[in-house]
PDB file of C-alpha atoms in Angstrom:
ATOM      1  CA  UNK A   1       0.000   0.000   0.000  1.00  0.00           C
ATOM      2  CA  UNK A   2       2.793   2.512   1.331  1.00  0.00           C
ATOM      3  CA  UNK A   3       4.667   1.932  -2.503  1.00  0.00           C
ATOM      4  CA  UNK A   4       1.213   2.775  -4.263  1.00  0.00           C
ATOM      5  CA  UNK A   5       0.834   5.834  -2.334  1.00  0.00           C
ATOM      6  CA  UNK A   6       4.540   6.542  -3.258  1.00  0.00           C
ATOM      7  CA  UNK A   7       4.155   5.575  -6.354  1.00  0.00           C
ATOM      8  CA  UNK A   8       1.362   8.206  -6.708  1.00  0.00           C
ATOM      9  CA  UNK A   9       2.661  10.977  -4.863  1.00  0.00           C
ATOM     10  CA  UNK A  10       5.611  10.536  -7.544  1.00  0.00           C
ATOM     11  CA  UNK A  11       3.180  11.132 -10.079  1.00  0.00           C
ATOM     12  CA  UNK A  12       1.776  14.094  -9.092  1.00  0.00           C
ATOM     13  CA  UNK A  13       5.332  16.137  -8.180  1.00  0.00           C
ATOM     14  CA  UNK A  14       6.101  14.941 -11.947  1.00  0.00           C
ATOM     15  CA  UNK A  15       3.118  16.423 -13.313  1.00  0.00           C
ATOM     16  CA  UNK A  16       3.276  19.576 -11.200  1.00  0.00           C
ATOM     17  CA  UNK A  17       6.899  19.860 -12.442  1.00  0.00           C
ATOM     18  CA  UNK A  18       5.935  19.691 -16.369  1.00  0.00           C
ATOM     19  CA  UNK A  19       3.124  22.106 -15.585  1.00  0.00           C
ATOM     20  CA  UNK A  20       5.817  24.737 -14.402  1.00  0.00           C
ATOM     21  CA  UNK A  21       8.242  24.463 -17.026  1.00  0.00           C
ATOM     22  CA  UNK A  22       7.991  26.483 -19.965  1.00  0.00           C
ATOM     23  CA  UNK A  23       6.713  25.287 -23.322  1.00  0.00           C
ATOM     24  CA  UNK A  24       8.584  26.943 -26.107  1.00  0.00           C
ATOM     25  CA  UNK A  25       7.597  26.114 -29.895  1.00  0.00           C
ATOM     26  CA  UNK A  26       9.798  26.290 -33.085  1.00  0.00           C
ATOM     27  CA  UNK A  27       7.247  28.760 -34.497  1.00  0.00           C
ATOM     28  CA  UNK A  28       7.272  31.486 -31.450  1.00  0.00           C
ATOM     29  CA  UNK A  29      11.369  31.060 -30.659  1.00  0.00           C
ATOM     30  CA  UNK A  30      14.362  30.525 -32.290  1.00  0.00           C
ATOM     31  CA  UNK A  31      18.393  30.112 -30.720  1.00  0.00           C
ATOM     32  CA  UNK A  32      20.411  32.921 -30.867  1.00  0.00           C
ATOM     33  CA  UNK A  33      23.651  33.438 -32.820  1.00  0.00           C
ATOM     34  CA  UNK A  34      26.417  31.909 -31.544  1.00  0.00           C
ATOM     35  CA  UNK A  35      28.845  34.919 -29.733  1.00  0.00           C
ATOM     36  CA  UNK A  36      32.654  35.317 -30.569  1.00  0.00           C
ATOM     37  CA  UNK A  37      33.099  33.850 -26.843  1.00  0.00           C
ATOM     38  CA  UNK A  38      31.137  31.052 -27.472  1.00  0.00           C
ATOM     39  CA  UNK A  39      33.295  30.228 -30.434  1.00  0.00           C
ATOM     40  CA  UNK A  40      36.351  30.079 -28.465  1.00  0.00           C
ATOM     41  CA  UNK A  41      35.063  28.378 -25.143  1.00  0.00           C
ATOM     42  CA  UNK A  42      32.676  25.549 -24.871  1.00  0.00           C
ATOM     43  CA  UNK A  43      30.242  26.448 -22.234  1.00  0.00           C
ATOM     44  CA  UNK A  44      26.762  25.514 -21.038  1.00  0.00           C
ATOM     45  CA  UNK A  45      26.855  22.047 -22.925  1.00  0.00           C
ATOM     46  CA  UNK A  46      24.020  19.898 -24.249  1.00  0.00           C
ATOM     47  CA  UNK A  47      22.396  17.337 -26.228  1.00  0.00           C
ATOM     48  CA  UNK A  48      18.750  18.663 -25.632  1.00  0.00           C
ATOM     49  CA  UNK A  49      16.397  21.248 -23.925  1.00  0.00           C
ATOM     50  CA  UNK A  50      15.611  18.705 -20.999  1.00  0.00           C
ATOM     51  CA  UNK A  51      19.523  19.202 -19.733  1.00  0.00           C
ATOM     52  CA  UNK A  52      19.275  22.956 -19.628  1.00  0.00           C
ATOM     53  CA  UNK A  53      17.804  25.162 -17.003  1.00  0.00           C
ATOM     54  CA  UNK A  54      14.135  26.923 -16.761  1.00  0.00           C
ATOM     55  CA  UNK A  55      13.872  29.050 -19.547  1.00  0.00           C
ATOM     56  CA  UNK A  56      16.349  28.190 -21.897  1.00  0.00           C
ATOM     57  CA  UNK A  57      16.739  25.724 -24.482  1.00  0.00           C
ATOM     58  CA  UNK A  58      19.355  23.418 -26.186  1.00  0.00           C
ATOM     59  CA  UNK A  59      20.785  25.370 -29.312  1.00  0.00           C
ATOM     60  CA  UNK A  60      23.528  24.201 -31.832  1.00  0.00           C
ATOM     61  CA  UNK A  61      26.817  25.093 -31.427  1.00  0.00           C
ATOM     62  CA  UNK A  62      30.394  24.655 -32.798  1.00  0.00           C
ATOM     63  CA  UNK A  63      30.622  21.962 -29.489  1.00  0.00           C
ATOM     64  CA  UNK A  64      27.888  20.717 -30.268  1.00  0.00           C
ATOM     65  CA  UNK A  65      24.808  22.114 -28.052  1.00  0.00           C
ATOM     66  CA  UNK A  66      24.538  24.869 -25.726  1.00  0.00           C
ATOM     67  CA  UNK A  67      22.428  26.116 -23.284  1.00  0.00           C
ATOM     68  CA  UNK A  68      20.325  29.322 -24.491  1.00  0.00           C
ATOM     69  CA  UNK A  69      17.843  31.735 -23.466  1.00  0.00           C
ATOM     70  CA  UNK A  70      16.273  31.730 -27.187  1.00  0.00           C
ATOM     71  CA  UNK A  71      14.560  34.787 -28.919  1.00  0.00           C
ATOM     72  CA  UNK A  72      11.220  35.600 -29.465  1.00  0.00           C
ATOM     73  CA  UNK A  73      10.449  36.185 -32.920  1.00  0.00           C
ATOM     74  CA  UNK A  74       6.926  37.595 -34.406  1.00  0.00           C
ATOM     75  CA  UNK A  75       4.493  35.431 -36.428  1.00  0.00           C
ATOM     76  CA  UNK A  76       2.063  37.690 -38.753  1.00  0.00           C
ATOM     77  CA  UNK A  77      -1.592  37.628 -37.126  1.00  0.00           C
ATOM     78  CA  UNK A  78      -5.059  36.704 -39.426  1.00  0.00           C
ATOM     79  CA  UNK A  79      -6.145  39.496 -41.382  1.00  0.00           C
ATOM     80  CA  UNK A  80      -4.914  42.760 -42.788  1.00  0.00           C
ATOM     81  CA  UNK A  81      -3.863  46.294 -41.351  1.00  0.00           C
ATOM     82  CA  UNK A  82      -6.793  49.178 -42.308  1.00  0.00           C
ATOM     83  CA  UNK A  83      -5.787  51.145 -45.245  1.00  0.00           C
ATOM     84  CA  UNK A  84      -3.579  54.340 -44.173  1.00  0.00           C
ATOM     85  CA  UNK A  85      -3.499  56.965 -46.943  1.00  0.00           C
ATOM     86  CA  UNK A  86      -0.615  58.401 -45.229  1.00  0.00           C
ATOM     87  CA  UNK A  87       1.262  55.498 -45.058  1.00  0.00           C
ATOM     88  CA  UNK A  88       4.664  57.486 -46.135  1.00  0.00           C
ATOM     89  CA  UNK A  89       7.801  58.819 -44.519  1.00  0.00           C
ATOM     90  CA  UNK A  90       7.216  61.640 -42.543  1.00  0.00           C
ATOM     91  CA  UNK A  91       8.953  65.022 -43.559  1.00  0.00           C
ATOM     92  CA  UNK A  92       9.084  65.822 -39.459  1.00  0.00           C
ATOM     93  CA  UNK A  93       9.596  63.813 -36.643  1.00  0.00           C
ATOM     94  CA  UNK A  94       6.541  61.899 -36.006  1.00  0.00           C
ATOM     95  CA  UNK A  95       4.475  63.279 -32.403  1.00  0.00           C
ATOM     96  CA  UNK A  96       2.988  60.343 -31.708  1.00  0.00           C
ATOM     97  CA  UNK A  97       4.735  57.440 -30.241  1.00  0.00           C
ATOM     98  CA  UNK A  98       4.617  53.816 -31.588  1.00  0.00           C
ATOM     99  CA  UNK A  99       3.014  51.085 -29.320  1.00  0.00           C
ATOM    100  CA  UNK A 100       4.164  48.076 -31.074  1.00  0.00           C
ATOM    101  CA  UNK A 101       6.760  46.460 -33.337  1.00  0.00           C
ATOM    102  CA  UNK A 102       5.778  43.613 -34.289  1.00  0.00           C
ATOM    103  CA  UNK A 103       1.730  41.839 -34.240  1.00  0.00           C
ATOM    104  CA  UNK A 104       3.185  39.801 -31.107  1.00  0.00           C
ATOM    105  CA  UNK A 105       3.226  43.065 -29.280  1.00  0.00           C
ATOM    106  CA  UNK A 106      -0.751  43.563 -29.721  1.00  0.00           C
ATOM    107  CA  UNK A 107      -3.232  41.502 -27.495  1.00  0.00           C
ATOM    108  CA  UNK A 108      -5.033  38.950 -28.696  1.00  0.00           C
ATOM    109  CA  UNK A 109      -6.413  39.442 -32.552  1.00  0.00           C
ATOM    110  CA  UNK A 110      -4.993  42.845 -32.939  1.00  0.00           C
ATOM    111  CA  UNK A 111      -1.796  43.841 -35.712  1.00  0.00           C
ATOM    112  CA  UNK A 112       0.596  45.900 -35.605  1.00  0.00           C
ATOM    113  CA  UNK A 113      -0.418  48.240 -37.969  1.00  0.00           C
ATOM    114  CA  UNK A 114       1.218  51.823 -39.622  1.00  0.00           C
ATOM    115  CA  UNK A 115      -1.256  54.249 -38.926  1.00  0.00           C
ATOM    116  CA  UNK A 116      -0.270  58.172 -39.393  1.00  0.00           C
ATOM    117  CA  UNK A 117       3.854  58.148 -38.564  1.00  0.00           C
ATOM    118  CA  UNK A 118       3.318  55.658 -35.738  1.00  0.00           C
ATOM    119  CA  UNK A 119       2.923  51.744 -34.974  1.00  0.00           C
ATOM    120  CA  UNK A 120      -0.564  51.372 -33.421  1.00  0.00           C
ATOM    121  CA  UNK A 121      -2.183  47.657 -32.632  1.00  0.00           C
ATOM    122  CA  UNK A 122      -5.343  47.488 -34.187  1.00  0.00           C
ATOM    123  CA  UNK A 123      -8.626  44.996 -34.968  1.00  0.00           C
ATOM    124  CA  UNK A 124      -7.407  43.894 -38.599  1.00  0.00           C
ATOM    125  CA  UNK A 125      -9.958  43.600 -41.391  1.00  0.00           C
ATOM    126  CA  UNK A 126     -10.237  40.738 -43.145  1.00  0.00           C
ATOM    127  CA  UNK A 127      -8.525  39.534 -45.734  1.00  0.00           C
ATOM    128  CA  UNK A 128      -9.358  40.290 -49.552  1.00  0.00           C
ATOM    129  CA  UNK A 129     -10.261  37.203 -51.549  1.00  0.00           C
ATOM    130  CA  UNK A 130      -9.030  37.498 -55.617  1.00  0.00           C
ATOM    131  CA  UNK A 131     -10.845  34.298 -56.647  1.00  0.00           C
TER     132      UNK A 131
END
């Protein structure tokens, strides 16, 4: 009885443990480039993300695999930006201020859009169809 009870207490730390680690996907992160350092000094070795810490992931590397925290890069949200008819370089520094870089800086279903002289996340429209 005592090694079923083990057995499930086991169970549960294991899945509180996968609940608390990160998930990172191909299509949200990639590694960094490898540094000059790096190059010279094999540090942080791997063979995959389970051997490196929280929050980083097993990237190649001239020794093979290393340890990194990778970068978050921006996938293009559903949809299209609303047409700007000033969508041209400003003659004058722009007096608004940009909110966004990238459609993974806007919430939910909102893009990044060009709007005036500055980056502004808005509800995209949808998509025009040439069929």
């Amino acid at each position: 009885m005592r090694c079923l009870i083990s057995f499930a207490l086991g169970l549960l730390a294991l899945e509180v443990a996968l609940a608390l680690e990160p998930v990172f996907t191909s299509a949200q992160f990639m590694c960094p480039e490898v540094s000059s350092e790096e190059e010279r000094s094999c540090i942080n070795q791997c063979s995959t993300s389970a051997e490196c810490g929280l929050d980083t992931v097993c990237c190649p590397s001239i020794c093979g695999g290393s340890c990194k925290t990778p970068i978050r890069i921006g996938i293009p949200k559903a949809g299209q930006c609303p047409w700007n008819p000033l969508h041209m370089i400003p003659a004058k520094p722009c007096p608004e201020q940009s909110e966004c870089s990238s459609d993974s800086d806007c919430e939910g279903i909102m893009k990044c859009c060009n709007i005036k002289c500055a980056m502004k996340c808005l509800i995209p429209e949808a998509e025009e169809s040439f069929y």
